[in-house]
Tab-separated table of C-alpha atoms in Angstrom:
chain	number	residue	atom	x	y	z
A	1	MET	CA	-10.026	-24.379	-26.317
A	2	ASN	CA	-6.621	-23.900	-24.687
A	3	PHE	CA	-7.102	-22.803	-21.084
A	4	ASN	CA	-3.393	-22.328	-20.406
A	5	LEU	CA	-1.988	-18.826	-20.188
A	6	SER	CA	0.969	-18.039	-22.422
A	7	GLU	CA	4.370	-17.219	-20.971
A	8	GLU	CA	3.781	-13.526	-21.649
A	9	GLN	CA	0.342	-13.607	-19.989
A	10	LEU	CA	1.815	-15.347	-16.946
A	11	MET	CA	4.463	-12.614	-16.707
A	12	ILE	CA	1.771	-9.933	-16.861
A	13	GLN	CA	-0.228	-11.768	-14.211
A	14	GLN	CA	2.808	-11.927	-11.925
A	15	ALA	CA	3.655	-8.269	-12.502
A	16	ALA	CA	0.080	-7.261	-11.612
A	17	ARG	CA	0.115	-9.521	-8.552
A	18	ASP	CA	3.413	-8.073	-7.328
A	19	PHE	CA	2.178	-4.521	-7.896
A	20	ALA	CA	-1.063	-5.197	-6.021
A	21	GLN	CA	0.738	-6.679	-3.022
A	22	THR	CA	3.546	-4.116	-2.777
A	23	GLU	CA	1.842	-0.908	-3.936
A	24	LEU	CA	-1.908	-1.316	-3.377
A	25	LEU	CA	-2.253	-3.438	-0.258
A	26	PRO	CA	-0.467	-0.977	2.052
A	27	GLY	CA	-3.004	1.732	2.837
A	28	VAL	CA	-5.984	0.143	1.069
A	29	ILE	CA	-8.110	0.173	4.248
A	30	GLU	CA	-7.223	3.810	4.924
A	31	ARG	CA	-8.031	4.840	1.352
A	32	ASP	CA	-11.423	3.141	1.649
A	33	ARG	CA	-12.172	4.780	4.997
A	34	GLU	CA	-11.119	8.267	3.877
A	35	GLN	CA	-12.391	8.007	0.270
A	36	LYS	CA	-8.853	8.759	-0.848
A	37	PHE	CA	-8.029	8.460	-4.540
A	38	PRO	CA	-4.878	6.338	-5.159
A	39	HIS	CA	-2.932	9.032	-7.027
A	40	GLU	CA	0.561	7.595	-6.616
A	41	GLN	CA	-0.589	4.046	-7.295
A	42	VAL	CA	-2.453	5.055	-10.465
A	43	LYS	CA	0.616	6.921	-11.679
A	44	LYS	CA	2.691	3.753	-11.229
A	45	MET	CA	0.011	1.736	-13.016
A	46	GLY	CA	0.505	4.025	-15.979
A	47	GLU	CA	4.269	3.555	-15.864
A	48	LEU	CA	3.776	-0.221	-15.914
A	49	GLY	CA	1.492	-0.016	-18.954
A	50	PHE	CA	-1.693	-0.987	-17.118
A	51	LEU	CA	-3.690	2.070	-18.265
A	52	GLY	CA	-3.367	1.474	-22.015
A	53	MET	CA	-2.967	-2.281	-22.108
A	54	PHE	CA	-4.362	-3.089	-25.544
A	55	VAL	CA	-3.621	0.225	-27.263
A	56	ASP	CA	-1.220	0.013	-30.197
A	57	PRO	CA	2.337	0.998	-29.140
A	58	LYS	CA	2.350	3.724	-31.813
A	59	TYR	CA	-0.224	5.502	-29.623
A	60	GLY	CA	1.709	4.888	-26.405
A	61	GLY	CA	-0.028	1.659	-25.417
A	62	ALA	CA	1.323	-1.715	-24.364
A	63	GLY	CA	-0.176	-3.602	-27.319
A	64	MET	CA	-1.376	-6.527	-25.197
A	65	ASP	CA	-4.337	-8.841	-25.751
A	66	TYR	CA	-7.599	-8.954	-23.813
A	67	ILE	CA	-6.786	-12.101	-21.846
A	68	SER	CA	-3.707	-10.291	-20.499
A	69	TYR	CA	-6.074	-7.495	-19.514
A	70	VAL	CA	-8.384	-9.935	-17.699
A	71	VAL	CA	-5.576	-11.542	-15.686
A	72	ALA	CA	-4.128	-8.136	-14.751
A	73	MET	CA	-7.556	-6.797	-13.744
A	74	GLU	CA	-8.190	-9.862	-11.610
A	75	GLU	CA	-4.944	-9.468	-9.700
A	76	ILE	CA	-5.431	-5.729	-9.116
A	77	SER	CA	-9.061	-6.277	-8.048
A	78	LYS	CA	-8.113	-8.960	-5.532
A	79	VAL	CA	-6.541	-6.213	-3.444
A	80	ASP	CA	-8.094	-2.872	-4.412
A	81	ALA	CA	-11.266	-2.733	-6.501
A	82	SER	CA	-11.133	1.079	-6.455
A	83	ALA	CA	-7.799	1.154	-8.273
A	84	ALA	CA	-9.095	-1.558	-10.594
A	85	VAL	CA	-12.085	0.484	-11.752
A	86	VAL	CA	-9.793	3.420	-12.604
A	87	MET	CA	-7.836	0.964	-14.736
A	88	SER	CA	-10.993	-0.513	-16.270
A	89	VAL	CA	-12.566	2.802	-17.283
A	90	ASN	CA	-9.349	4.183	-18.733
A	91	ASN	CA	-8.712	1.001	-20.735
A	92	SER	CA	-12.145	-0.275	-21.718
A	93	LEU	CA	-14.298	2.821	-22.081
A	94	VAL	CA	-11.887	5.609	-22.942
A	95	CYS	CA	-8.781	4.249	-24.666
A	96	ALA	CA	-10.581	1.413	-26.471
A	97	GLY	CA	-13.276	3.759	-27.749
A	98	LEU	CA	-10.791	6.311	-29.012
A	99	GLU	CA	-8.548	3.761	-30.703
A	100	ALA	CA	-11.482	2.111	-32.462
A	101	TYR	CA	-13.427	5.174	-33.574
A	102	ALA	CA	-11.472	8.430	-33.174
A	103	SER	CA	-9.743	10.233	-36.017
A	104	GLU	CA	-5.972	10.054	-36.348
A	105	GLU	CA	-5.698	13.629	-35.104
A	106	GLN	CA	-7.848	12.830	-32.066
A	107	LYS	CA	-5.754	9.753	-31.303
A	108	MET	CA	-2.484	11.642	-31.383
A	109	LYS	CA	-3.845	14.478	-29.244
A	110	TYR	CA	-5.872	12.529	-26.673
A	111	LEU	CA	-5.199	8.788	-26.872
A	112	VAL	CA	-1.418	8.980	-26.445
A	113	PRO	CA	-1.423	10.727	-23.033
A	114	LEU	CA	-4.292	8.489	-21.866
A	115	ALA	CA	-2.575	5.261	-22.893
A	116	THR	CA	0.711	6.229	-21.268
A	117	GLY	CA	-1.007	7.234	-18.037
A	118	GLU	CA	0.074	10.854	-18.308
A	119	VAL	CA	-3.606	11.670	-17.732
A	120	ILE	CA	-6.685	9.570	-17.018
A	121	GLY	CA	-10.046	9.631	-18.721
A	122	ALA	CA	-13.735	9.390	-17.857
A	123	PHE	CA	-16.829	8.265	-19.753
A	124	GLY	CA	-20.009	10.337	-19.440
A	125	LEU	CA	-23.173	8.470	-20.418
A	126	SER	CA	-25.448	8.125	-17.358
A	127	GLU	CA	-27.745	10.992	-16.386
A	128	PRO	CA	-30.227	11.695	-13.566
A	129	GLU	CA	-33.038	10.361	-15.778
A	130	ALA	CA	-31.057	8.144	-18.165
A	131	GLY	CA	-29.263	5.287	-16.452
A	132	SER	CA	-30.148	1.899	-17.920
A	133	ASP	CA	-32.257	3.653	-20.575
A	134	ALA	CA	-29.344	5.267	-22.398
A	135	THR	CA	-31.576	6.371	-25.286
A	136	SER	CA	-33.192	9.035	-23.082
A	137	GLN	CA	-30.317	11.504	-23.155
A	138	LYS	CA	-31.239	14.963	-21.841
A	139	THR	CA	-27.777	16.480	-22.213
A	140	THR	CA	-27.802	18.399	-25.479
A	141	ALA	CA	-25.114	19.304	-27.986
A	142	ILE	CA	-26.550	21.899	-30.346
A	143	ASP	CA	-24.812	22.333	-33.701
A	144	MET	CA	-23.664	25.957	-33.905
A	145	GLY	CA	-21.754	25.699	-37.170
A	146	ASP	CA	-18.072	25.503	-36.228
A	147	HIS	CA	-18.779	24.098	-32.753
A	148	TYR	CA	-21.389	22.405	-30.579
A	149	LEU	CA	-22.926	23.983	-27.487
A	150	LEU	CA	-23.060	21.402	-24.681
A	151	ASN	CA	-25.598	21.680	-21.849
A	152	GLY	CA	-26.736	19.186	-19.243
A	153	THR	CA	-25.667	16.903	-16.402
A	154	LYS	CA	-23.983	13.529	-16.234
A	155	ASN	CA	-24.234	11.357	-13.103
A	156	TRP	CA	-22.183	8.592	-11.480
A	157	ILE	CA	-19.037	9.332	-13.468
A	158	THR	CA	-16.037	7.235	-12.404
A	159	ASN	CA	-12.780	9.239	-12.387
A	160	GLY	CA	-14.995	12.319	-12.637
A	161	GLY	CA	-12.901	14.476	-10.316
A	162	ASN	CA	-9.458	13.329	-11.427
A	163	ALA	CA	-9.796	12.927	-15.186
A	164	SER	CA	-8.466	15.429	-17.717
A	165	THR	CA	-10.203	14.017	-20.795
A	166	TYR	CA	-13.892	13.085	-20.914
A	167	ILE	CA	-15.941	11.259	-23.517
A	168	VAL	CA	-19.426	12.732	-23.296
A	169	ILE	CA	-22.573	11.401	-24.954
A	170	ALA	CA	-25.203	14.026	-25.837
A	171	GLN	CA	-28.329	14.506	-27.935
A	172	THR	CA	-28.033	16.741	-31.006
A	173	TYR	CA	-31.247	15.875	-32.839
A	174	PRO	CA	-33.995	14.883	-30.351
A	175	GLU	CA	-36.460	14.117	-33.152
A	176	ARG	CA	-34.147	11.336	-34.363
A	177	LYS	CA	-34.050	9.735	-30.892
A	178	HIS	CA	-31.044	7.409	-30.506
A	179	LYS	CA	-29.911	8.154	-34.062
A	180	GLY	CA	-29.491	11.826	-33.149
A	181	ILE	CA	-26.966	11.202	-30.362
A	182	ASN	CA	-23.295	12.164	-30.682
A	183	ALA	CA	-20.103	11.421	-28.748
A	184	PHE	CA	-17.584	14.161	-27.956
A	185	ILE	CA	-14.121	14.521	-26.461
A	186	VAL	CA	-14.284	17.221	-23.794
A	187	GLU	CA	-11.385	18.777	-21.918
A	188	ARG	CA	-11.639	19.518	-18.222
A	189	SER	CA	-10.316	23.085	-18.585
A	190	TRP	CA	-13.049	24.307	-20.931
A	191	GLU	CA	-15.219	27.188	-19.773
A	192	GLY	CA	-18.646	26.182	-18.498
A	193	PHE	CA	-17.573	22.669	-17.499
A	194	ASP	CA	-17.824	22.038	-13.750
A	195	ILE	CA	-17.391	18.972	-11.540
A	196	GLY	CA	-20.072	18.236	-8.941
A	197	PRO	CA	-19.396	17.047	-5.367
A	198	LYS	CA	-17.925	13.599	-4.772
A	199	GLU	CA	-20.506	10.895	-4.097
A	200	ASP	CA	-20.330	9.222	-0.664
A	201	LYS	CA	-20.558	5.588	-1.737
A	202	MET	CA	-21.036	2.242	-0.005
A	203	GLY	CA	-18.149	0.626	-1.870
A	204	ILE	CA	-15.177	1.363	-4.158
A	205	ARG	CA	-14.701	4.402	-1.960
A	206	GLY	CA	-11.150	5.017	-3.151
A	207	SER	CA	-12.537	5.675	-6.621
A	208	ASP	CA	-13.989	9.139	-7.117
A	209	THR	CA	-17.518	9.380	-8.506
A	210	HIS	CA	-18.939	12.771	-9.482
A	211	SER	CA	-21.574	14.535	-11.535
A	212	LEU	CA	-20.442	16.524	-14.564
A	213	LEU	CA	-22.133	19.860	-15.201
A	214	PHE	CA	-22.156	21.515	-18.623
A	215	ASN	CA	-23.302	25.094	-19.106
A	216	ASP	CA	-22.849	26.365	-22.682
A	217	VAL	CA	-19.593	24.477	-23.119
A	218	LYS	CA	-18.165	25.080	-26.607
A	219	VAL	CA	-17.012	21.804	-28.154
A	220	PRO	CA	-15.081	22.179	-31.437
A	221	LYS	CA	-16.483	20.255	-34.388
A	222	GLU	CA	-13.226	18.311	-34.640
A	223	ASN	CA	-13.911	16.827	-31.182
A	224	ARG	CA	-16.949	14.870	-32.310
A	225	ILE	CA	-16.165	11.143	-32.525
A	226	GLY	CA	-17.249	9.510	-35.763
A	227	GLU	CA	-20.028	10.527	-38.121
A	228	ASP	CA	-22.937	12.754	-37.115
A	229	GLY	CA	-25.415	10.640	-35.119
A	230	PHE	CA	-22.923	7.864	-34.300
A	231	GLY	CA	-22.887	8.546	-30.553
A	232	PHE	CA	-25.353	5.919	-29.374
A	233	SER	CA	-23.749	3.155	-31.437
A	234	PHE	CA	-20.367	4.304	-30.161
A	235	ALA	CA	-21.512	4.080	-26.537
A	236	MET	CA	-23.084	0.624	-26.930
A	237	ASN	CA	-20.056	-0.780	-28.746
A	238	VAL	CA	-17.690	0.585	-26.115
A	239	LEU	CA	-19.829	-0.751	-23.259
A	240	ASN	CA	-19.743	-4.247	-24.771
A	241	GLY	CA	-15.972	-4.266	-24.345
A	242	GLY	CA	-16.189	-2.489	-21.015
A	243	ARG	CA	-18.161	-5.367	-19.550
A	244	ILE	CA	-15.070	-7.553	-19.821
A	245	GLY	CA	-13.319	-5.108	-17.489
A	246	ILE	CA	-16.087	-5.102	-14.895
A	247	ALA	CA	-16.512	-8.882	-15.129
A	248	SER	CA	-12.772	-9.164	-14.446
A	249	GLN	CA	-13.071	-6.751	-11.544
A	250	ALA	CA	-15.870	-8.868	-10.074
A	251	LEU	CA	-13.793	-11.996	-10.627
A	252	GLY	CA	-10.885	-10.410	-8.782
A	253	ILE	CA	-13.023	-9.333	-5.834
A	254	ALA	CA	-14.388	-12.870	-5.579
A	255	SER	CA	-11.027	-14.602	-5.857
A	256	GLY	CA	-9.435	-12.200	-3.378
A	257	ALA	CA	-12.171	-12.841	-0.821
A	258	TYR	CA	-11.941	-16.586	-1.404
A	259	GLU	CA	-8.178	-16.612	-0.836
A	260	LEU	CA	-8.569	-14.719	2.437
A	261	ALA	CA	-11.374	-17.038	3.558
A	262	LEU	CA	-9.335	-20.126	2.684
A	263	GLN	CA	-6.295	-18.835	4.561
A	264	TYR	CA	-8.433	-17.995	7.582
A	265	ALA	CA	-10.186	-21.384	7.544
A	266	LYS	CA	-6.837	-23.172	7.574
A	267	THR	CA	-5.654	-21.359	10.705
A	268	ARG	CA	-8.783	-20.644	12.755
A	269	LYS	CA	-9.656	-23.457	15.152
A	270	ALA	CA	-13.053	-24.413	16.582
A	271	PHE	CA	-14.063	-27.571	18.442
A	272	GLY	CA	-10.484	-28.787	18.491
A	273	THR	CA	-9.608	-28.506	14.803
A	274	GLU	CA	-9.139	-25.974	11.987
A	275	ILE	CA	-12.533	-24.863	10.720
A	276	ILE	CA	-11.741	-26.025	7.179
A	277	ASN	CA	-12.138	-29.537	8.555
A	278	HIS	CA	-15.785	-28.865	9.384
A	279	GLN	CA	-18.050	-29.777	6.479
A	280	ALA	CA	-20.126	-26.599	6.845
A	281	ILE	CA	-17.046	-24.500	6.038
A	282	ALA	CA	-15.414	-26.914	3.593
A	283	PHE	CA	-18.542	-27.003	1.427
A	284	LYS	CA	-18.732	-23.205	1.363
A	285	LEU	CA	-15.149	-23.080	0.091
A	286	ALA	CA	-15.877	-25.791	-2.483
A	287	ASP	CA	-18.800	-23.784	-3.862
A	288	MET	CA	-16.773	-20.567	-3.911
A	289	HIS	CA	-13.857	-22.211	-5.729
A	290	THR	CA	-16.127	-23.810	-8.339
A	291	GLN	CA	-18.079	-20.627	-9.034
A	292	ILE	CA	-14.918	-18.531	-9.326
A	293	MET	CA	-13.447	-20.974	-11.822
A	294	ALA	CA	-16.640	-20.849	-13.891
A	295	ALA	CA	-16.633	-17.029	-13.814
A	296	ARG	CA	-12.986	-16.997	-14.878
A	297	MET	CA	-13.739	-19.209	-17.879
A	298	LEU	CA	-16.564	-16.879	-18.952
A	299	CYS	CA	-14.203	-13.905	-18.699
A	300	TYR	CA	-11.526	-15.716	-20.708
A	301	LYS	CA	-14.074	-16.704	-23.366
A	302	ALA	CA	-15.282	-13.131	-23.809
A	303	ALA	CA	-11.684	-11.882	-23.918
A	304	ALA	CA	-10.671	-14.533	-26.464
A	305	GLU	CA	-13.615	-13.606	-28.695
A	306	LYS	CA	-12.674	-9.928	-28.385
A	307	ASN	CA	-9.137	-10.806	-29.476
A	308	GLU	CA	-10.604	-12.557	-32.526
A	309	GLY	CA	-12.721	-9.541	-33.440
A	310	LYS	CA	-16.002	-11.328	-32.791
A	311	ASP	CA	-19.229	-9.776	-31.545
A	312	ILE	CA	-18.995	-10.087	-27.752
A	313	SER	CA	-22.359	-8.609	-26.818
A	314	GLU	CA	-23.562	-11.991	-25.535
A	315	SER	CA	-20.321	-13.376	-24.089
A	316	GLY	CA	-19.447	-10.070	-22.419
A	317	ALA	CA	-22.922	-9.801	-20.894
A	318	MET	CA	-22.763	-13.396	-19.656
A	319	ALA	CA	-19.347	-12.843	-18.090
A	320	LYS	CA	-20.452	-9.679	-16.303
A	321	LEU	CA	-23.794	-11.128	-15.175
A	322	TYR	CA	-22.289	-14.280	-13.718
A	323	ALA	CA	-19.037	-12.874	-12.329
A	324	SER	CA	-20.847	-10.067	-10.516
A	325	GLN	CA	-23.209	-12.556	-8.865
A	326	VAL	CA	-20.251	-14.738	-7.880
A	327	ALA	CA	-18.560	-11.667	-6.388
A	328	MET	CA	-21.594	-10.989	-4.200
A	329	ASP	CA	-22.071	-14.622	-3.165
A	330	THR	CA	-18.385	-15.210	-2.458
A	331	THR	CA	-17.807	-12.067	-0.425
A	332	ILE	CA	-20.895	-12.735	1.705
A	333	GLU	CA	-19.646	-16.245	2.437
A	334	ALA	CA	-16.127	-14.946	3.106
A	335	VAL	CA	-17.518	-12.652	5.786
A	336	GLN	CA	-19.499	-15.583	7.207
A	337	ILE	CA	-16.420	-17.811	7.349
A	338	HIS	CA	-14.508	-15.087	9.183
A	339	GLY	CA	-17.359	-14.743	11.677
A	340	GLY	CA	-17.105	-11.644	13.840
A	341	TYR	CA	-13.678	-10.858	12.414
A	342	GLY	CA	-15.230	-10.613	8.968
A	343	TYR	CA	-17.368	-7.731	10.142
A	344	VAL	CA	-14.400	-5.475	10.952
A	345	LYS	CA	-12.227	-3.596	8.493
A	346	GLU	CA	-8.916	-5.142	9.531
A	347	TYR	CA	-9.721	-8.426	7.780
A	348	HIS	CA	-10.596	-6.824	4.397
A	349	VAL	CA	-13.561	-9.040	3.479
A	350	GLU	CA	-16.205	-6.567	4.680
A	351	ARG	CA	-14.773	-4.029	2.238
A	352	MET	CA	-14.813	-6.595	-0.541
A	353	MET	CA	-18.472	-7.329	0.160
A	354	ARG	CA	-19.285	-3.621	-0.156
A	355	ASP	CA	-17.174	-3.319	-3.309
A	356	ALA	CA	-18.816	-6.334	-4.934
A	357	LYS	CA	-22.301	-4.828	-5.104
A	358	ILE	CA	-21.464	-2.142	-7.655
A	359	THR	CA	-20.355	-4.764	-10.194
A	360	GLN	CA	-24.032	-5.726	-10.520
A	361	ILE	CA	-24.960	-2.111	-11.289
A	362	TYR	CA	-22.478	-0.081	-13.322
A	363	GLU	CA	-21.732	-0.514	-17.030
A	364	GLY	CA	-25.129	-2.161	-17.343
A	365	THR	CA	-27.124	-3.623	-14.461
A	366	SER	CA	-27.608	-7.375	-14.161
A	367	GLU	CA	-31.122	-6.859	-15.501
A	368	ILE	CA	-29.726	-5.144	-18.609
A	369	GLN	CA	-27.294	-8.034	-19.110
A	370	LYS	CA	-30.225	-10.447	-19.082
A	371	ILE	CA	-31.976	-8.341	-21.720
A	372	VAL	CA	-28.851	-8.454	-23.900
A	373	ILE	CA	-28.451	-12.214	-23.456
A	374	SER	CA	-32.128	-13.004	-24.046
A	375	ARG	CA	-32.206	-10.922	-27.251
A	376	SER	CA	-29.126	-12.745	-28.482
A	377	ILE	CA	-30.778	-16.088	-27.725
A	378	SER	CA	-33.941	-15.111	-29.592
A	379	LYS	CA	-31.949	-14.295	-32.745
A	380	LYS	CA	-30.316	-17.724	-32.901
């Protein structure tokens, strides 16, 4: 396997790094403190092609590969995990799902503005009683002939308050269980569709998370994605790819915290020398560096397999499981290396530690990833 990035991928990496340092770093602490959505920064991400990275250019996308997506996500996440999750959801869950499974008419109407960053999207699967158990959908979409009538609630929806286009998973035929679930494209302006209050979260506070409320929302038949009953398969297939995005976000959080800890250890002195010269600190950094490199290779492997059109259910789950654990371990150690300074907002690592935790939860908890991996092992 070739572990070297191509010239184009290196250019994308540098562009993402420059954007993160010049556009995201200023104000990132304030946005976290005030739960402020990065409107201007997200708009610029769209202009740079970061919101439709692997969408075909004929639909307004950048036409890049998944490894380019991983390296860009890592660089963005090093600085601002909140901006990174906006990018991840729009790319992995919304644009990727529409390009793979939507009709040509749906692509031209909805995918083009999403891929260009004219609007952003959201993905509505989780519910108050259906988080990890996605088969237990309570939101209903009753077939009324020329339209569906949508009723129910979705929880924990990233981009929920700022999106214009929503992919919503709902149950049409309860007696068929997961085979009776459908996926729909829903517009924010439709009557009966309301956005719940913003969640007050521990981490990724610059990203808005809301409930979605549906009360007799009329969804035209032409807004169903795929064949009748395809919704659950659609959601699972999209989430497989989405795990590459969250694994890359976790990787970025970890590598960003490591870089700050390394820089601090080289300048902070204790007992007459820089603390990096003390074995207790040097060994922490050695472990962090090794684990981050291993997580990066898992992310690259999943991305390479996605590029080749392979089934990435196992490799994507492994990347997300491991990278999210590395993000937690690395950020905790980064705070420890900073000592008291690590516990205050000015030094960034306390925010990174808070941001890291969600990578073990959303788009499939670590426990769900282990279920996916173990089932894959048992089939071999």
